[in-house]
Short mmCIF file of C-alpha atoms in Angstrom, two decimals:
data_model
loop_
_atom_site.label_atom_id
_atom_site.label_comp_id
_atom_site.label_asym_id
_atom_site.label_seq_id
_atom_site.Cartn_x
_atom_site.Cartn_y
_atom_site.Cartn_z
CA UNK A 7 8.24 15.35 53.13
CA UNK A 8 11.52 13.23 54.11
CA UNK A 9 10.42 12.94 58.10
CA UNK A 10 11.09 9.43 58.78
CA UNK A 11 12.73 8.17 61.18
CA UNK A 12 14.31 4.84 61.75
CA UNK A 13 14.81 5.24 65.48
CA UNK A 14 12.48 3.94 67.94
CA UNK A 15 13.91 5.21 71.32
CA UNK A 16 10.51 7.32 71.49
CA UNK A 17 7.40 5.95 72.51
CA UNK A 18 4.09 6.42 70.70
CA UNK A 19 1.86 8.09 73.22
CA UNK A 20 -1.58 8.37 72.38
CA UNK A 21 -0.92 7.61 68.41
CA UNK A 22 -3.52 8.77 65.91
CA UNK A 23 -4.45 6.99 62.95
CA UNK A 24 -1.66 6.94 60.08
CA UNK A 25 -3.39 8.85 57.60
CA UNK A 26 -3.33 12.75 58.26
CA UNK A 27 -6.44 14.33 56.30
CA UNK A 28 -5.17 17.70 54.49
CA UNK A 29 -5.40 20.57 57.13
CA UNK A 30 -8.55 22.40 56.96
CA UNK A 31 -8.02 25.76 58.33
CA UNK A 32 -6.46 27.72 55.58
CA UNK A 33 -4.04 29.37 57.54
CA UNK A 34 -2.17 26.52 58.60
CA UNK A 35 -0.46 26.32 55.36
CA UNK A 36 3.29 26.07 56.59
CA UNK A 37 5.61 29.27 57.29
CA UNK A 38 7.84 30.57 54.65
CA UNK A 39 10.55 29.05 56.67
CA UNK A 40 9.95 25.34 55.95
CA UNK A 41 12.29 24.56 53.15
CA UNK A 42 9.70 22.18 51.97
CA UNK A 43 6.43 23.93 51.07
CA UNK A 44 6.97 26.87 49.31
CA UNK A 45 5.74 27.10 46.16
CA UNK A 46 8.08 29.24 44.13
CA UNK A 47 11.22 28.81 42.07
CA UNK A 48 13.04 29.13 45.20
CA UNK A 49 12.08 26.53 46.83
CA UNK A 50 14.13 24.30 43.79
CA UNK A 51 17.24 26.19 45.31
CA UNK A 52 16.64 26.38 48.77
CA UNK A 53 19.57 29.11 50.41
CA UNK A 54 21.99 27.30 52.41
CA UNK A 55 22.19 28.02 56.15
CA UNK A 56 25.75 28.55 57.15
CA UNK A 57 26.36 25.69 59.33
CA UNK A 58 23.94 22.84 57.63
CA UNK A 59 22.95 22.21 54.30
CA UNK A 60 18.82 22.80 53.95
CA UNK A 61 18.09 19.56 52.64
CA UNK A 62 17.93 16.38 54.82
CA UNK A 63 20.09 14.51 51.94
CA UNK A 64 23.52 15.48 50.44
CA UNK A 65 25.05 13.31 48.27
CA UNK A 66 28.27 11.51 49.28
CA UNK A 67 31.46 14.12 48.54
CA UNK A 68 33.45 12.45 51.61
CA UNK A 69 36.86 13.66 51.79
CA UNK A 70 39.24 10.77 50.35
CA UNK A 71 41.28 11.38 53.91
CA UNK A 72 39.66 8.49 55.40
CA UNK A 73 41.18 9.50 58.86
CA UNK A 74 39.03 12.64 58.54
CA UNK A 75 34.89 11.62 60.24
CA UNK A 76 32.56 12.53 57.01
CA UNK A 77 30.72 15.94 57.66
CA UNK A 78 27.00 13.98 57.31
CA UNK A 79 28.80 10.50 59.49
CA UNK A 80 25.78 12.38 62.04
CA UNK A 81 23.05 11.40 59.82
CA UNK A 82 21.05 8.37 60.08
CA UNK A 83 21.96 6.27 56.38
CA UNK A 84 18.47 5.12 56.35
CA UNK A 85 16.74 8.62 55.33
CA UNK A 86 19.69 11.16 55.70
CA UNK A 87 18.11 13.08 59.04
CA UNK A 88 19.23 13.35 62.54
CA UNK A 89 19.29 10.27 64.11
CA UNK A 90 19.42 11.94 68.15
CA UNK A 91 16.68 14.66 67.89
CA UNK A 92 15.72 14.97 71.45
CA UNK A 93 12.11 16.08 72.18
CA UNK A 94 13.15 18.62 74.78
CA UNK A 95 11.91 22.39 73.83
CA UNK A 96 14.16 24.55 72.05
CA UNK A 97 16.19 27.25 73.73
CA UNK A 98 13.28 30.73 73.82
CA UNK A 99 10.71 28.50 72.09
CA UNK A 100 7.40 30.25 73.45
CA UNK A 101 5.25 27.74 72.89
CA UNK A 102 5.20 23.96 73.84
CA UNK A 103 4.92 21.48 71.11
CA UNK A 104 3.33 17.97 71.12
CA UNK A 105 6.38 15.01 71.25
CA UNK A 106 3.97 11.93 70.14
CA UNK A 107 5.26 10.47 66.95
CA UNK A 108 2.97 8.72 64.74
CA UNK A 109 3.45 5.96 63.09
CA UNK A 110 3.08 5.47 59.62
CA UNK A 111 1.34 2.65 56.75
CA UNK A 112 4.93 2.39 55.40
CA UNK A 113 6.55 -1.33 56.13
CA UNK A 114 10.75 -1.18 57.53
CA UNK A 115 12.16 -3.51 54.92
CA UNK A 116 14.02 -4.81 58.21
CA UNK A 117 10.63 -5.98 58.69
CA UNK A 118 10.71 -4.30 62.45
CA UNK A 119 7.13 -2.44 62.29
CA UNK A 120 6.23 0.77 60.38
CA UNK A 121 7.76 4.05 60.05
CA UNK A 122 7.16 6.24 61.87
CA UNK A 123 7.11 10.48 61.85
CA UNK A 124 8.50 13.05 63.97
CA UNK A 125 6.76 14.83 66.68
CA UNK A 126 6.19 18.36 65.92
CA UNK A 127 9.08 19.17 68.77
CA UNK A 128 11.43 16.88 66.91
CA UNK A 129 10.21 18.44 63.46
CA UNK A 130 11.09 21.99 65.05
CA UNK A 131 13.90 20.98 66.42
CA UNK A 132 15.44 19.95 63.09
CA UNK A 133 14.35 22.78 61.39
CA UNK A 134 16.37 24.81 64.08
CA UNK A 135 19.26 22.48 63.34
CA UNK A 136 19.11 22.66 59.56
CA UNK A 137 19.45 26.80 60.20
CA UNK A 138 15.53 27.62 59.87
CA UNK A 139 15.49 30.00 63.25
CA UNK A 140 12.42 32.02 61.22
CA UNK A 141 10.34 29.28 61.71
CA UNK A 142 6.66 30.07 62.94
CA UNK A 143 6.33 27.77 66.18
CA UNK A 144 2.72 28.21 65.91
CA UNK A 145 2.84 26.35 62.26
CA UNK A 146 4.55 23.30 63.12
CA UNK A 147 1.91 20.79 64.14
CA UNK A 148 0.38 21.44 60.62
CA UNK A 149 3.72 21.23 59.07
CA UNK A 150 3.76 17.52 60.27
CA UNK A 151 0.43 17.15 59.45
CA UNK A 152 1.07 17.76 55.52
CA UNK A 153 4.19 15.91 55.46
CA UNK A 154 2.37 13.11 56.66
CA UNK A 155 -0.26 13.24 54.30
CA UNK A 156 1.92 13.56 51.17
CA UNK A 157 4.30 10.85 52.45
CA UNK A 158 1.41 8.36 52.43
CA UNK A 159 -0.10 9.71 49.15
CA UNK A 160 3.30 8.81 47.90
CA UNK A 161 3.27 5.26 49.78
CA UNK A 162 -0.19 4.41 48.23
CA UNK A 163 0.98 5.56 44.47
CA UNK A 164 3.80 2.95 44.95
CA UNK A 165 1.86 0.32 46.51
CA UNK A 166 -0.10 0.69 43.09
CA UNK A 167 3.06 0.29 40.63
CA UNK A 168 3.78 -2.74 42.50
CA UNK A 169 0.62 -4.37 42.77
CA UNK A 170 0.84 -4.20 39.21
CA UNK A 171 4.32 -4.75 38.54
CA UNK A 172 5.68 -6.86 41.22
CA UNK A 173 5.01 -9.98 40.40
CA UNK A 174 6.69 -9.66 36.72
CA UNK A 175 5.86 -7.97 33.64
CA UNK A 176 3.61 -10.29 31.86
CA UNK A 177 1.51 -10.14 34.93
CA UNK A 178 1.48 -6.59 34.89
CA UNK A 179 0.77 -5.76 31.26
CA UNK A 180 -2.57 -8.02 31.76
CA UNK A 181 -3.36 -5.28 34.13
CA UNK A 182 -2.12 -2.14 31.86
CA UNK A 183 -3.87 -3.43 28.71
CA UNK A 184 -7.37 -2.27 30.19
CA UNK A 185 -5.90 1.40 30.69
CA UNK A 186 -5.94 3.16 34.52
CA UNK A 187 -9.90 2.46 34.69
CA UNK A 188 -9.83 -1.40 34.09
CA UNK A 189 -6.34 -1.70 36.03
CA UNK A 190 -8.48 -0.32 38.96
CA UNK A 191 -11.43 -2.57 38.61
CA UNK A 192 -9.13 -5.51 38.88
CA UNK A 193 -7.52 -3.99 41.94
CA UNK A 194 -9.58 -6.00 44.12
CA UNK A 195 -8.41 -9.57 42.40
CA UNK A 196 -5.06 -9.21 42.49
CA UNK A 197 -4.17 -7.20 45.68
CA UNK A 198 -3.93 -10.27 47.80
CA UNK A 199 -1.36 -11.75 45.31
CA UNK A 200 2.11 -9.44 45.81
CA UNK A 201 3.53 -9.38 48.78
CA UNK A 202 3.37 -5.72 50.77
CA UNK A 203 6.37 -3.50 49.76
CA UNK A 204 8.73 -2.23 52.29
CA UNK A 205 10.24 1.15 51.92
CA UNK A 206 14.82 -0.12 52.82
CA UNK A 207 15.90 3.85 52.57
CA UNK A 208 14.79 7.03 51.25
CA UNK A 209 17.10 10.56 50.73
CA UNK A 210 15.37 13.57 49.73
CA UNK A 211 17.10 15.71 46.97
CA UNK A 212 14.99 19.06 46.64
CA UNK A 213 18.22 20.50 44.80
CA UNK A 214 18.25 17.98 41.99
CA UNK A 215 15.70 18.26 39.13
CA UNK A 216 14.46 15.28 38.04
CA UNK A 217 14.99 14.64 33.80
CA UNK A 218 10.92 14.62 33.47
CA UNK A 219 10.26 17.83 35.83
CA UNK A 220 13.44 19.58 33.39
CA UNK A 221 11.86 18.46 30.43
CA UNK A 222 8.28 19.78 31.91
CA UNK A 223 9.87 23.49 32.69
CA UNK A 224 11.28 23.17 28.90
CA UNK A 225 8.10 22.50 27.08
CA UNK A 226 6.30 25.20 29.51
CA UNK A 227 8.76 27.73 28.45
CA UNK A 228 8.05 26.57 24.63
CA UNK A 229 4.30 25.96 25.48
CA UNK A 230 3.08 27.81 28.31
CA UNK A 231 -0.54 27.64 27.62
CA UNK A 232 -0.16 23.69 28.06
CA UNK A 233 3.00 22.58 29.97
CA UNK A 234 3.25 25.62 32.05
CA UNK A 235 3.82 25.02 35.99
CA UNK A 236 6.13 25.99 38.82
CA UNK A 237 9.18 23.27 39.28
CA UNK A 238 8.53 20.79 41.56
CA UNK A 239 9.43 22.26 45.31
CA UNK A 240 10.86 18.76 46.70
CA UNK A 241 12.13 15.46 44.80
CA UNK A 242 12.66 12.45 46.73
CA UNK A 243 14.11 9.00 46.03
CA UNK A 244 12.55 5.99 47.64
CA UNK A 245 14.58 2.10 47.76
CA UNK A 246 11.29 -0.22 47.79
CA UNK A 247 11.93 -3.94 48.55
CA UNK A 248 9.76 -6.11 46.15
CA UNK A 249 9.39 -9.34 46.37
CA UNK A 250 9.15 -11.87 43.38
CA UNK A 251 9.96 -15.60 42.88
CA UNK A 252 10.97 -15.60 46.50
CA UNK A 253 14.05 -12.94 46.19
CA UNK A 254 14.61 -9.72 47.18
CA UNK A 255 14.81 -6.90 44.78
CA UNK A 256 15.18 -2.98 45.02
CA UNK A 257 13.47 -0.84 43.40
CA UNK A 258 14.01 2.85 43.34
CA UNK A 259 11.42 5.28 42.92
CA UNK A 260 11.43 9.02 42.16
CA UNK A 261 8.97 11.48 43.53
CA UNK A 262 7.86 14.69 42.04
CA UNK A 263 6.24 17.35 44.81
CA UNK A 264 4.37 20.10 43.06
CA UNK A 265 2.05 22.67 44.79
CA UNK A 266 -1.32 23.68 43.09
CA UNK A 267 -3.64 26.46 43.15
CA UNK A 268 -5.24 26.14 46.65
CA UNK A 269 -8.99 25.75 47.04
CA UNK A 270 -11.37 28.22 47.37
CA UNK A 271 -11.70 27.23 50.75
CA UNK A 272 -7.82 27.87 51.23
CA UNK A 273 -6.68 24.73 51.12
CA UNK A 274 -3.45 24.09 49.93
CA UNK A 275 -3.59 21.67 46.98
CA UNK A 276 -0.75 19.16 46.05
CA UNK A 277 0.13 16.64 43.17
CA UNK A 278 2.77 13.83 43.23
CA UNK A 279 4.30 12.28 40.33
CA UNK A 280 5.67 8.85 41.24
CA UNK A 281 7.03 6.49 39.01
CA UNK A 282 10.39 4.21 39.17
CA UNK A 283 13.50 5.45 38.21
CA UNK A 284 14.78 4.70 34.69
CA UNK A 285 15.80 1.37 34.57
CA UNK A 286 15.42 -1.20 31.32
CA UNK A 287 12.68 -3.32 33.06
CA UNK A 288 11.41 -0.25 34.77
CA UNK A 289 10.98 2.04 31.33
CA UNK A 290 9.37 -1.24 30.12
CA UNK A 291 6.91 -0.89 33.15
CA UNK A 292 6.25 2.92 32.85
CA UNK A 293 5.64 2.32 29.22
CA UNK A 294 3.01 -0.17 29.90
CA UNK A 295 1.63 1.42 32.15
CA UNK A 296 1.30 5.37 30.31
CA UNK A 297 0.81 4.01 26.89
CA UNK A 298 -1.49 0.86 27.69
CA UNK A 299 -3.76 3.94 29.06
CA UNK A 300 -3.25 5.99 25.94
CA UNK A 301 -4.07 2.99 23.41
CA UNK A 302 -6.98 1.87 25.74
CA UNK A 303 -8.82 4.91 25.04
CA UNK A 304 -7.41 6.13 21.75
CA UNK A 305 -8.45 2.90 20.03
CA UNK A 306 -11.70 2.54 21.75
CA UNK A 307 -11.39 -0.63 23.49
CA UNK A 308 -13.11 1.58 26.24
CA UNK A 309 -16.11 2.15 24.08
CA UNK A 310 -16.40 -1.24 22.58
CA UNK A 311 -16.26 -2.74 25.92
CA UNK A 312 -19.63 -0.50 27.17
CA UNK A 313 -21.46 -1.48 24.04
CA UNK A 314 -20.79 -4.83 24.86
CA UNK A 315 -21.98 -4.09 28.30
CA UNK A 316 -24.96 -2.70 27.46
CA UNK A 317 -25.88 -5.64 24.75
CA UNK A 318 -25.39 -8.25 27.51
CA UNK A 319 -27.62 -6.32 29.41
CA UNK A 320 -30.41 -5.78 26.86
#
């Protein structure tokens, strides 16, 4: 998912809109050599190519000679990628590629425009980079495709946690209080009152488990009937600016990427699992937010409220 890019020396030619519907045909599902859509317990542990590592992040392990450039100094600090992917063709690449870039929903907290995506050529390119030289050429565009879709599923899920969030707990626990469904039916009321997030910087981390998805493979292994489910094929951190009282604050959110059974049509079939990263006030938030749901319904404040609904009709 982590195809951002910061730099604008590209021009958008011919953009399309910045929602990507899921690909249709089947058979566009991307190649085994993606290192981001594969569906097995591999895909946790990606193998690393000789010359990169196969994940757009690595965490900082810069040698303490600071006369010595860092190995990743190349990498653009804003999302951990190449920052001078050119959009020529690749060296025996068969088949040309499309170089528009489209831009994305997601604010720059520099406040300089959107984000935008790679071009399929600059996707391939950096898959040739990273040490992916089985990649299917023919698979790319759809490649982009998905990781654009999944990047703004991810975008809207946060968008959500701050509208009810960002502008302070109380705020948001009038919103949580009514469970998911009444949280929603408000949405309209409050989503002119916090200011849009911006997305600062984002790494992805594909090799490091998240404490919930470990915790998930353990009760799946104790409970399979219930809990079980591949591991998540990507994690990715996002550092959202949010706005409150007129200062700045980051927030940093962790993303889940599983892969689901794919439709009978073939469609490939994804869930996300966003939420901030422990923090005091954000475990306050999560909890409001999961166990406002549970209580909403267990104590049924959902059913009182449609008997009340239908006696002020009748």
């Amino acid at each position: 998912m982590g195809w951002f890019w910061a730099d604008s020396n590209v021009s958008i030619v011919n953009a399309r809109g910045a929602a990507q519907p899921m690909p249709k045909d089947g058979n566009l599902s991307p190649p085994p050599g993606c290192p981001m859509h594969q569906s097995t317990l591999a895909v946790a542990k990606p193998p690393t190519p000789p010359a990169e590592s196969a994940c757009p992040y690595t965490p900082v392990d810069l040698s303490k000679d600071s006369s010595t450039p860092p190995k990743y100094s190349k990498y653009n600090p804003l999302n951990y990628m190449f920052s001078d992917l050119s959009q020529d063709r690749a060296e025996n690449q068969t088949i040309a590629l499309p170089t528009e870039r489209e831009p994305s929903t997601i604010p720059k907290g520099n406040g300089e425009g959107n984000w935008e995506y790679p071009s399929p050529q600059q996707m391939y390119n950096a898959l040739l980079r990273k040490g992916y030289t089985d990649t299917d050429v023919t698979a790319v565009e759809s490649m982009v495709s998905v990781h654009n879709f999944l990047n703004e599923g991810a975008w809207a899920e946060i968008v959500e946690w701050e509208r009810r969030f960002g502008q302070g707990l109380k705020k948001g626990w009038e919103m949580c209080r009514r469970g998911e469904e009444g949280a929603l039916a408000d949405k309209w009321k409050r989503e002119e009152e916090v200011p849009q997030p911006k997305l600062l910087r984002f790494m992805g981390r594909p090799k490091e488990m998240t404490p919930k998805a470990a915790m998930i493979q353990v009760m799946g292994w104790i409970y399979p009937s219930a809990f079980g489910t591949e591991p998540p094929f990507d994690r990715h951190d996002w550092f959202v600016q949010r706005d409150y009282n007129g200062q700045k604050k980051e927030v940093r959110y962790v993303i889940d990427y599983y892969s689901g059974d794919p439709e009978p049509t073939g469609e490939p079939v994804f869930y996300l699992d966003v939420r901030p990263a422990v923090t005091p006030t954000a475990a306050v938030e999560r909890m409001m937010r999961w166990g406002g749901d549970v209580w909403y319904r267990a104590s049924g404040a959902k059913l009182r409220e449609n008997e009340a609904d239908r006696g002020r009709l009748n």
